[in-house]
Coordinates of C-alpha atoms in Angstrom, one line a residue:
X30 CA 99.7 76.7 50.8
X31 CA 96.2 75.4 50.1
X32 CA 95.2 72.0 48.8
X33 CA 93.3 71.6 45.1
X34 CA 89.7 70.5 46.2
X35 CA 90.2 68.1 42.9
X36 CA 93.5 67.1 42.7
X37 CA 94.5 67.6 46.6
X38 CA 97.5 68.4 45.8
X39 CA 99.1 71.5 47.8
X40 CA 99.9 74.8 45.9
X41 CA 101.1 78.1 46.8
X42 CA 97.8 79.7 44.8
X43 CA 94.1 78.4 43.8
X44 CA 91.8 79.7 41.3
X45 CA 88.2 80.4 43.2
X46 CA 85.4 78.9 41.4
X47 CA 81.8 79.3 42.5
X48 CA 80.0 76.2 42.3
X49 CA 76.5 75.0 43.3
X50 CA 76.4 73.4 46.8
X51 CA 73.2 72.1 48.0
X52 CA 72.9 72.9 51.8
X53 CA 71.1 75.1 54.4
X54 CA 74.1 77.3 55.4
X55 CA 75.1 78.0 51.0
X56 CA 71.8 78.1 49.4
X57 CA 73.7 80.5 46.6
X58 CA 76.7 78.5 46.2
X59 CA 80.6 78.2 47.5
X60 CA 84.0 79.3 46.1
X61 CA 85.7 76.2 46.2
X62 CA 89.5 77.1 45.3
X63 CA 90.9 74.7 42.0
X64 CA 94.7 74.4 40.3
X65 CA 95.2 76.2 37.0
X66 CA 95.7 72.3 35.7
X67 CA 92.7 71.4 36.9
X68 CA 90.7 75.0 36.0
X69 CA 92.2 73.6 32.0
X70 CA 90.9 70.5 32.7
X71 CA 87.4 71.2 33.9
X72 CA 87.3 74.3 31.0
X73 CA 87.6 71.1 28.4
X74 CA 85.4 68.9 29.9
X75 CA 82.8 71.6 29.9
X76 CA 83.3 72.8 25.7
X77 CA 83.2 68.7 25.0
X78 CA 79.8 68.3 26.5
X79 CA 78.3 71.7 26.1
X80 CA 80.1 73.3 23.4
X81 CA 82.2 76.3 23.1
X82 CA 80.9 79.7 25.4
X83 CA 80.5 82.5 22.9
X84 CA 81.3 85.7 24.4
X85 CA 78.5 88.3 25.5
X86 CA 77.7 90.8 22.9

């Protein structure tokens, strides 16, 4: 069991999302490990502010 970095609740399996962290010892980023509720979540907040990803020809 691993706890939601959002949510902190405690689930059996997280989703690993790379995301910009600004420090010496990740200068490329983290995997920070997210709930499929909160992977949805995130996913709708992004297409409200930046619109919907097309897929890559």
């Amino acid at each position: 069991m691993a706890d939601c970095e959002l949510c902190t609740l405690a689930k059996p399996t997280l989703i690993p999302i790379k995301v910009q962290v600004h420090t010496l010892a990740n200068p490329e980023g983290a995997y920070k490990g997210v709930c499929e509720d909160c992977l949805n979540s995130l996913n709708t907040a992004y297409e409200l502010h930046f619109g919907k990803k097309e897929p890559a020809k």
